[in-house]
Amino acid sequence: MSPQASDLITLGHRIRHFRGERGLTLDQLGERVSLAGSQLSLIENGRREPKLSTLQDLAGALSVDLAELLRREAPNNRAALEIELDRAQKNPLYGALGLPVVKVTKGMPLPALESLLGLHRELSRRASEAIATPEEARRANTELRERMREQDNYVPEIEELVEERVRASGHVSGALTHREVSVMADQLGFSLIYVNDLPNSTRSVTDLANGRIYLPPASIPGGHGLRSMALQAMGHRLLGHERPGSYAEFLWQRLEINYFAAACLMPREASVAFLSNAKQERELSVEDFRDTFGVTHEAAALRLTNLATSHLDMTLHFLRVNGDGALQKGYENDDLPFPVDVTGSIEGQYVCKQWSARSAFTHTNRTTEYYQYTDTPAGTFWSATQTGSTDAGEFSISVGVPFAQAKWFRGRETTQRTVSRCPHESCCRRPNSEASARWAGRAWPSARLHAHVLSPLPSGTFPGVDDSEVYAFLEAHAAE
């Protein structure tokens, strides 16, 4: 092993450790290897890299094997603490504070060393926590959404992995059962354990050492949630996830495990066969897709976004909107203009009151999907919306397509039709009369999302604004 293969600081501590065990001073050991005591001190402090011949001489003088001298482990616990502190004080994070470096001496009490190191660890922890600031979170979410849009929300590598694991579980058709999920876990060396005392903030706990995945009680036989949580835990292992180093990496890992779980619950081969047949019959429906595979409406809607473009040759959009109209989640590759803030983020932005994602809340029959056509400056879109509620309040799940694609879906015959008059800014929270008046001269939030807006518009789409002004405005943004 060459000198370069060993960390110089650790090497120095190991030399000092063995020297101390032999009761030798720096000068005494230096004399045995033809080095001045001051030169040996530089080596022990990690400030000089010794030649291989010097290392061989040192190993001989200390009566240890060269491999033992070059091991990467600290020779004892105190040395490990000193090495960690030395590295922490060289970290730019500490340097930015402008504080002096504390020199660790042989006489420094162990509690003092541990306290210093504890402060550095806390500094590092708080710095890592600060990575996920609201601004960073919005930026990371936006970049992830754009990344998935570019690949049509489809991850072929995970699809192939899932097909292999699902086949190995013995699954043939229909919904993936709890037993088949347990078989998948067993094949990975895990047992699924249902316990009552998981923390409220914890969905599952994976014990790698003992091969166990702890889950909440199986209170709902056949429920989608527990299967999904178990599959997500397995996804971490199969996808080789390590502790994320940034908020963006955390988001990507979360997307991957959610994608893995959904693809297991709705396997590609079976899902594409079901959806293709429904399309041929012009009866595509998120409701039917949901019920066939025994998942939630949202899970079925999101899975449709994975497969629609890559296997059904259609673009589409998905929204989850809170009862107050704020957009919680969204995906589109059909150029539906989502509301965005100055950073490009969509989360928390208000969608137009005329969109079905909001108008569905006024629909009296909420047991089935609500269908609607919406005329927008970017064209006409058809959508199907299902509403629901949690302890946090109401929400809606919408899946929609451009007008030309509506012919494949159940509900295309609806006579519900609205005109979206505003580009989603604060007027979406004001009466519609004000929205119309405020439209003229208002900048669209994202020129990129509105680059395909020159489809024919019915005359008078924007009351109080001359149609020629509308087209001039749209042309100007399309040219940007």
Coordinates of C-alpha atoms in Angstrom, one line a residue:
M1 CA 0.0 0.0 0.0
S2 CA 1.4 3.4 -1.0
P3 CA 1.7 6.4 1.4
Q4 CA -1.0 8.2 -0.6
A5 CA -3.5 5.5 0.3
S6 CA -3.6 6.5 3.9
D7 CA -4.9 9.8 5.4
L8 CA -1.9 11.8 6.6
I9 CA -3.6 12.9 9.8
T10 CA -4.5 9.3 10.7
L11 CA -1.1 8.1 9.7
G12 CA 0.5 10.6 12.0
H13 CA -1.6 9.6 15.0
R14 CA -0.8 5.9 14.4
I15 CA 3.0 6.7 14.3
R16 CA 2.6 8.7 17.6
H17 CA 0.6 6.0 19.2
F18 CA 3.1 3.2 18.5
R19 CA 6.0 5.5 19.5
G20 CA 4.3 6.2 22.8
E21 CA 3.7 2.5 23.4
R22 CA 7.5 1.9 22.9
G23 CA 8.3 4.8 25.2
L24 CA 10.3 6.6 22.6
T25 CA 10.8 10.4 22.2
L26 CA 10.7 12.1 18.8
D27 CA 14.4 12.4 18.8
Q28 CA 15.0 8.8 19.8
L29 CA 12.7 7.5 17.0
G30 CA 14.1 10.0 14.6
E31 CA 17.6 8.8 15.3
R32 CA 16.6 5.2 14.4
V33 CA 15.2 6.3 11.0
S34 CA 17.8 9.0 10.2
L35 CA 15.3 11.9 10.7
A36 CA 15.5 15.0 12.9
G37 CA 12.9 15.1 15.6
S38 CA 11.4 18.2 14.1
Q39 CA 10.9 16.4 10.7
L40 CA 9.2 13.5 12.5
S41 CA 6.9 15.9 14.3
L42 CA 5.7 17.3 11.0
I43 CA 4.9 13.7 9.9
E44 CA 3.0 13.0 13.1
N45 CA 1.0 16.2 12.8
G46 CA 0.0 15.3 9.2
R47 CA 1.9 18.2 7.7
R48 CA 4.4 16.2 5.7
E49 CA 3.9 13.1 3.6
P50 CA 6.7 10.6 4.2
K51 CA 8.4 8.6 1.5
L52 CA 7.7 4.9 1.2
S53 CA 11.3 4.1 2.3
T54 CA 10.8 6.3 5.4
L55 CA 7.5 4.5 6.2
Q56 CA 9.3 1.1 5.9
D57 CA 12.0 2.4 8.3
L58 CA 9.4 3.6 10.8
A59 CA 7.6 0.3 10.7
G60 CA 10.8 -1.5 11.3
A61 CA 11.9 0.8 14.1
L62 CA 8.4 0.5 15.8
S63 CA 8.3 -3.3 15.3
V64 CA 5.0 -3.3 13.4
D65 CA 4.0 -4.4 9.9
L66 CA 3.8 -1.7 7.3
A67 CA 0.2 -2.6 6.6
E68 CA -0.7 -2.2 10.3
L69 CA 1.0 1.2 10.3
L70 CA -1.0 2.3 7.3
R71 CA -4.4 1.2 8.4
R72 CA -7.1 3.9 8.0
E73 CA -8.6 3.5 11.6
A74 CA -7.5 5.8 14.4
P75 CA -5.4 3.9 16.9
N76 CA -7.8 4.7 19.9
N77 CA -10.9 6.6 20.8
R78 CA -9.1 9.8 21.8
A79 CA -7.1 9.8 18.6
A80 CA -10.4 9.4 16.6
L81 CA -11.8 12.5 18.4
E82 CA -8.7 14.5 17.8
I83 CA -8.7 13.6 14.1
E84 CA -12.4 14.5 13.7
L85 CA -11.8 17.8 15.5
D86 CA -8.8 18.6 13.2
R87 CA -10.9 18.0 10.1
A88 CA -13.9 20.0 11.5
Q89 CA -11.6 23.0 12.1
K90 CA -10.3 22.8 8.6
N91 CA -13.8 22.8 7.2
P92 CA -14.8 26.1 5.3
L93 CA -17.9 26.2 7.4
Y94 CA -15.8 26.8 10.5
G95 CA -13.4 29.0 8.7
A96 CA -16.2 31.4 7.6
L97 CA -16.8 32.2 11.3
G98 CA -13.3 33.8 11.6
L99 CA -12.6 32.0 14.9
P100 CA -9.1 30.8 15.9
V101 CA -8.2 27.1 15.6
V102 CA -7.9 25.3 19.0
K103 CA -4.7 23.4 19.3
V104 CA -5.3 20.0 20.9
T105 CA -2.5 19.2 23.4
K106 CA -1.7 16.0 25.2
G107 CA -2.9 17.6 28.4
M108 CA -6.4 18.6 27.1
P109 CA -9.0 16.8 29.2
L110 CA -11.2 14.4 27.3
P111 CA -14.5 16.1 28.3
A112 CA -13.1 19.4 26.9
L113 CA -12.3 17.6 23.6
E114 CA -15.7 16.0 23.5
S115 CA -17.4 19.4 24.1
L116 CA -15.5 21.1 21.3
L117 CA -16.4 18.3 18.9
G118 CA -20.0 18.5 20.0
L119 CA -20.2 22.2 19.0
H120 CA -18.7 21.4 15.6
R121 CA -21.2 18.6 15.0
E122 CA -24.1 20.9 15.9
L123 CA -22.7 23.6 13.6
S124 CA -22.6 21.0 10.8
R125 CA -26.1 19.8 11.6
R126 CA -27.6 23.3 11.5
A127 CA -25.8 24.0 8.2
S128 CA -27.3 20.9 6.7
E129 CA -30.7 21.8 8.0
A130 CA -30.4 25.3 6.4
I131 CA -30.0 23.7 3.0
A132 CA -33.7 23.1 3.0
T133 CA -34.8 26.8 3.2
P134 CA -38.1 27.7 1.6
E135 CA -36.2 29.2 -1.4
E136 CA -34.1 26.1 -1.8
A137 CA -37.1 23.9 -1.5
R138 CA -39.0 25.8 -4.2
R139 CA -36.0 25.8 -6.5
A140 CA -35.4 22.1 -6.1
N141 CA -39.1 21.3 -6.6
T142 CA -39.1 23.4 -9.8
E143 CA -36.0 21.7 -11.2
L144 CA -37.4 18.2 -10.4
R145 CA -40.7 19.1 -12.1
E146 CA -38.9 20.3 -15.2
R147 CA -36.7 17.2 -15.2
M148 CA -39.7 14.9 -15.1
R149 CA -41.5 16.9 -17.8
E150 CA -38.5 16.4 -20.1
Q151 CA -38.8 12.7 -19.8
D152 CA -42.6 12.6 -19.9
N153 CA -42.8 11.6 -16.2
Y154 CA -41.4 8.2 -17.1
V155 CA -38.5 6.4 -15.5
P156 CA -37.7 3.3 -17.6
E157 CA -35.0 2.0 -15.2
I158 CA -37.4 1.7 -12.3
E159 CA -40.1 0.2 -14.6
E160 CA -37.7 -2.6 -15.6
L161 CA -36.7 -3.2 -12.0
V162 CA -40.4 -3.4 -10.9
E163 CA -41.4 -5.8 -13.6
E164 CA -38.6 -8.1 -12.5
R165 CA -39.5 -7.9 -8.8
V166 CA -43.3 -8.3 -9.4
R167 CA -42.8 -11.4 -11.6
A168 CA -40.5 -12.9 -9.0
S169 CA -43.3 -12.5 -6.3
G170 CA -45.6 -14.7 -8.3
H171 CA -48.0 -11.9 -9.3
V172 CA -50.0 -12.7 -12.4
S173 CA -52.8 -10.2 -12.8
G174 CA -55.1 -7.8 -10.9
A175 CA -54.1 -5.8 -7.8
L176 CA -50.9 -6.7 -6.0
T177 CA -51.9 -8.4 -2.8
H178 CA -50.5 -8.0 0.7
R179 CA -49.2 -11.6 0.5
E180 CA -47.3 -10.7 -2.7
V181 CA -45.8 -7.6 -1.1
S182 CA -44.7 -9.8 1.8
V183 CA -43.1 -12.3 -0.6
M184 CA -41.2 -9.4 -2.2
A185 CA -40.0 -8.3 1.2
D186 CA -38.9 -11.9 2.1
Q187 CA -36.9 -12.2 -1.1
L188 CA -35.0 -9.1 0.0
G189 CA -34.4 -10.6 3.4
F190 CA -37.0 -8.5 5.2
S191 CA -40.0 -9.3 7.4
L192 CA -43.0 -7.0 7.6
I193 CA -43.8 -6.2 11.3
Y194 CA -47.0 -4.3 12.2
V195 CA -46.7 -2.3 15.5
N196 CA -48.8 0.1 17.4
D197 CA -46.2 2.5 18.7
L198 CA -44.5 4.1 15.7
P199 CA -44.0 7.9 16.1
N200 CA -46.8 9.9 14.5
S201 CA -44.3 11.5 12.1
T202 CA -43.0 8.1 10.9
R203 CA -44.5 6.1 8.1
S204 CA -42.2 3.1 8.5
V205 CA -38.9 2.1 10.2
T206 CA -36.4 -0.2 8.4
D207 CA -34.1 -2.3 10.6
L208 CA -31.3 -3.2 8.3
A209 CA -29.3 -5.2 10.9
N210 CA -32.2 -7.5 11.7
G211 CA -34.0 -7.4 8.4
R212 CA -37.3 -6.0 9.6
I213 CA -39.7 -3.3 8.2
Y214 CA -41.9 -1.9 10.9
L215 CA -45.3 -0.6 9.8
P216 CA -48.5 0.8 11.4
P217 CA -51.2 -1.7 12.3
A218 CA -52.9 -3.4 9.3
S219 CA -56.3 -1.9 10.3
I220 CA -57.7 -1.8 6.8
P221 CA -57.5 -5.2 5.1
G222 CA -56.4 -4.8 1.5
G223 CA -55.7 -1.1 2.0
H224 CA -53.5 0.6 -0.5
G225 CA -51.6 2.6 2.1
L226 CA -49.8 -0.2 3.9
R227 CA -48.7 -1.9 0.7
S228 CA -47.4 1.4 -0.6
M229 CA -45.4 2.1 2.6
A230 CA -43.8 -1.3 2.6
L231 CA -42.9 -1.0 -1.1
Q232 CA -41.4 2.4 -0.5
A233 CA -39.2 1.0 2.2
M234 CA -38.1 -1.8 -0.1
G235 CA -37.5 0.8 -2.8
H236 CA -34.9 2.5 -0.8
R237 CA -32.9 -0.7 -0.6
L238 CA -33.4 -1.8 -4.2
L239 CA -32.5 1.6 -5.6
G240 CA -29.3 1.8 -3.5
H241 CA -30.2 5.0 -1.7
E242 CA -27.8 6.5 0.8
R243 CA -28.4 9.5 3.2
P244 CA -29.2 12.4 0.8
G245 CA -26.6 15.2 0.7
S246 CA -29.0 17.9 -0.3
Y247 CA -32.7 18.8 -0.4
A248 CA -32.7 18.2 -4.2
E249 CA -31.3 14.7 -3.6
F250 CA -33.9 14.1 -0.9
L251 CA -36.7 15.0 -3.3
W252 CA -35.3 12.8 -6.0
Q253 CA -35.1 9.8 -3.6
R254 CA -38.7 10.4 -2.5
L255 CA -39.8 10.6 -6.1
E256 CA -38.0 7.3 -6.9
I257 CA -39.5 5.4 -4.0
N258 CA -43.0 6.7 -4.7
Y259 CA -42.6 5.8 -8.4
F260 CA -41.3 2.3 -7.4
A261 CA -44.3 1.7 -5.1
A262 CA -46.8 2.9 -7.7
A263 CA -45.3 0.9 -10.5
C264 CA -45.5 -2.2 -8.2
L265 CA -49.1 -1.6 -7.4
M266 CA -50.0 -0.9 -11.0
P267 CA -47.4 -2.9 -13.0
R268 CA -46.5 -1.5 -16.4
E269 CA -47.5 -4.5 -18.5
A270 CA -50.9 -5.0 -16.9
S271 CA -51.6 -1.3 -16.7
V272 CA -50.7 -0.5 -20.3
A273 CA -52.9 -3.4 -21.4
F274 CA -55.8 -2.2 -19.4
L275 CA -55.4 1.5 -20.4
S276 CA -54.9 0.6 -24.1
N277 CA -58.0 -1.4 -24.2
A278 CA -60.0 1.4 -22.5
K279 CA -58.6 3.9 -25.0
Q280 CA -59.6 1.7 -27.9
E281 CA -63.1 1.5 -26.4
R282 CA -63.0 5.3 -25.8
E283 CA -63.7 4.7 -22.2
L284 CA -60.5 5.9 -20.5
S285 CA -61.2 6.6 -16.8
V286 CA -59.1 7.2 -13.8
E287 CA -62.0 5.8 -11.7
D288 CA -61.8 2.4 -13.5
F289 CA -58.0 2.3 -13.4
R290 CA -58.2 3.0 -9.7
D291 CA -60.8 0.3 -8.9
T292 CA -59.1 -2.3 -11.1
F293 CA -55.8 -2.1 -9.2
G294 CA -57.2 -1.2 -5.7
V295 CA -55.4 2.1 -5.2
T296 CA -56.3 5.6 -4.3
H297 CA -57.7 8.0 -6.9
E298 CA -54.5 10.2 -6.6
A299 CA -52.2 7.2 -7.1
A300 CA -54.1 6.0 -10.2
A301 CA -54.1 9.6 -11.6
L302 CA -50.3 10.0 -11.1
R303 CA -49.6 6.5 -12.5
L304 CA -51.5 7.5 -15.6
T305 CA -49.1 10.5 -16.0
N306 CA -46.2 8.0 -16.0
L307 CA -47.7 5.9 -18.9
A308 CA -49.9 8.2 -21.0
T309 CA -47.2 9.8 -23.1
S310 CA -44.8 6.9 -23.3
H311 CA -47.4 4.2 -24.0
L312 CA -50.7 5.8 -25.0
D313 CA -49.3 8.6 -27.2
M314 CA -51.0 11.5 -25.4
T315 CA -50.0 14.5 -23.4
L316 CA -51.9 15.4 -20.2
H317 CA -51.9 17.3 -16.9
F318 CA -52.4 16.4 -13.3
L319 CA -53.3 18.7 -10.4
R320 CA -54.0 18.3 -6.7
V321 CA -55.6 21.5 -5.4
N322 CA -56.7 22.4 -1.9
G323 CA -60.2 23.6 -1.1
D324 CA -59.0 27.3 -1.1
G325 CA -57.7 26.9 -4.7
A326 CA -54.0 26.6 -3.8
L327 CA -52.1 24.2 -6.0
Q328 CA -50.4 21.4 -4.0
K329 CA -49.0 19.2 -6.7
G330 CA -48.9 19.5 -10.5
Y331 CA -47.5 18.0 -13.6
E332 CA -48.1 18.9 -17.3
N333 CA -46.6 18.2 -20.7
D334 CA -49.6 19.4 -22.6
D335 CA -48.8 23.2 -22.2
L336 CA -51.6 23.9 -19.8
P337 CA -50.3 27.2 -18.2
F338 CA -49.8 26.5 -14.5
P339 CA -49.6 29.5 -12.1
V340 CA -46.0 30.1 -11.0
D341 CA -44.2 32.5 -8.7
V342 CA -41.1 34.5 -9.6
T343 CA -38.9 31.4 -9.0
G344 CA -41.0 29.2 -11.3
S345 CA -42.5 27.3 -8.4
I346 CA -46.1 26.2 -8.6
E347 CA -46.7 25.0 -5.1
G348 CA -49.0 27.2 -3.1
Q349 CA -50.1 29.2 -6.2
Y350 CA -53.8 29.7 -6.9
V351 CA -55.4 28.2 -9.9
C352 CA -58.2 30.0 -11.7
K353 CA -61.7 29.7 -10.2
Q354 CA -63.0 28.5 -13.7
W355 CA -60.8 25.4 -13.7
S356 CA -62.5 22.2 -12.9
A357 CA -60.0 21.6 -10.1
R358 CA -62.0 24.4 -8.2
S359 CA -65.4 24.4 -9.8
A360 CA -65.8 20.7 -8.8
F361 CA -66.1 21.8 -5.2
T362 CA -69.5 23.4 -6.0
H363 CA -70.7 20.2 -7.7
T364 CA -73.5 18.5 -5.7
N365 CA -72.7 14.9 -6.7
R366 CA -69.2 14.2 -5.6
T367 CA -69.3 10.4 -5.6
T368 CA -68.2 10.3 -9.2
E369 CA -65.8 12.4 -11.3
Y370 CA -66.8 15.9 -12.5
Y371 CA -66.1 16.5 -16.2
Q372 CA -65.5 19.9 -17.8
Y373 CA -64.1 21.7 -20.8
T374 CA -62.2 24.9 -20.1
D375 CA -61.2 27.5 -22.7
T376 CA -57.9 29.1 -21.9
P377 CA -55.5 31.4 -23.8
A378 CA -53.4 28.2 -24.4
G379 CA -56.4 26.3 -25.9
T380 CA -59.3 24.3 -24.7
F381 CA -58.7 21.5 -22.2
W382 CA -61.0 18.7 -21.0
S383 CA -60.6 17.4 -17.5
A384 CA -62.0 14.9 -15.0
T385 CA -62.0 15.9 -11.3
Q386 CA -62.6 13.9 -8.1
T387 CA -63.0 15.7 -4.8
G388 CA -62.2 14.4 -1.4
S389 CA -61.4 15.5 2.2
T390 CA -59.0 14.9 5.0
D391 CA -58.6 16.3 8.5
A392 CA -56.7 19.1 6.9
G393 CA -59.7 20.0 4.6
E394 CA -61.0 19.5 1.1
F395 CA -58.9 18.7 -2.0
S396 CA -59.5 17.8 -5.6
I397 CA -57.6 15.5 -8.0
S398 CA -57.7 16.4 -11.7
V399 CA -56.5 14.8 -14.8
G400 CA -57.0 16.5 -18.1
V401 CA -55.9 16.6 -21.8
P402 CA -56.1 19.0 -24.7
F403 CA -59.4 19.1 -26.5
A404 CA -58.3 16.8 -29.3
Q405 CA -57.4 14.0 -26.8
A406 CA -60.8 14.2 -25.0
K407 CA -62.3 11.7 -27.5
W408 CA -60.6 8.8 -25.7
F409 CA -62.1 9.5 -22.3
R410 CA -65.4 8.7 -20.6
G411 CA -67.1 12.0 -19.8
R412 CA -66.2 13.7 -23.1
E413 CA -69.9 14.3 -23.8
T414 CA -70.2 16.8 -20.9
T415 CA -71.9 20.1 -21.6
Q416 CA -70.0 21.8 -18.7
R417 CA -67.8 24.5 -20.2
T418 CA -66.1 27.5 -18.8
V419 CA -63.7 30.3 -19.9
S420 CA -60.6 30.9 -17.9
R421 CA -60.0 34.7 -18.0
C422 CA -57.0 35.2 -15.9
P423 CA -53.3 34.1 -15.7
H424 CA -53.7 32.8 -12.2
E425 CA -52.4 35.7 -10.2
S426 CA -54.1 37.3 -7.2
C427 CA -57.2 37.9 -9.3
C428 CA -58.0 34.2 -8.8
R429 CA -58.8 35.0 -5.2
R430 CA -61.0 38.0 -6.1
P431 CA -64.5 38.2 -7.7
N432 CA -64.5 37.4 -11.4
S433 CA -65.7 40.9 -12.3
E434 CA -62.4 42.3 -10.8
A435 CA -60.4 39.5 -12.6
S436 CA -61.6 40.6 -16.0
A437 CA -60.8 44.2 -15.3
R438 CA -57.3 43.5 -14.0
W439 CA -56.3 41.2 -16.9
A440 CA -55.3 43.9 -19.4
G441 CA -51.6 44.7 -19.1
R442 CA -50.8 42.0 -16.5
A443 CA -47.7 40.0 -17.2
W444 CA -48.0 36.2 -17.5
P445 CA -46.0 34.4 -14.9
S446 CA -44.0 32.2 -17.3
A447 CA -43.3 32.9 -20.9
R448 CA -42.1 29.4 -21.5
L449 CA -45.4 27.9 -20.4
H450 CA -47.3 30.3 -22.7
A451 CA -45.2 29.9 -25.8
H452 CA -48.0 27.9 -27.5
V453 CA -50.9 30.1 -27.0
L454 CA -51.7 31.2 -30.6
S455 CA -54.7 28.8 -31.0
P456 CA -57.9 30.4 -32.2
L457 CA -59.8 32.3 -29.4
P458 CA -63.5 33.0 -29.4
S459 CA -64.3 36.7 -29.8
G460 CA -64.8 38.4 -26.5
T461 CA -62.9 35.9 -24.5
F462 CA -61.6 38.7 -22.3
P463 CA -64.4 41.2 -21.7
G464 CA -63.3 44.8 -21.7
V465 CA -60.1 44.1 -23.7
D466 CA -60.0 44.4 -27.5
D467 CA -59.2 41.1 -29.2
S468 CA -56.3 42.6 -31.2
E469 CA -54.7 43.6 -27.9
V470 CA -55.0 40.0 -26.7
Y471 CA -53.3 38.6 -29.8
A472 CA -50.6 41.3 -29.6
F473 CA -50.0 40.4 -26.0
L474 CA -49.8 36.6 -26.7
E475 CA -47.6 37.1 -29.8
A476 CA -45.1 39.2 -27.7
H477 CA -44.8 36.4 -25.1
A478 CA -44.5 33.7 -27.7
A479 CA -41.6 35.5 -29.3
E480 CA -39.7 35.7 -26.0

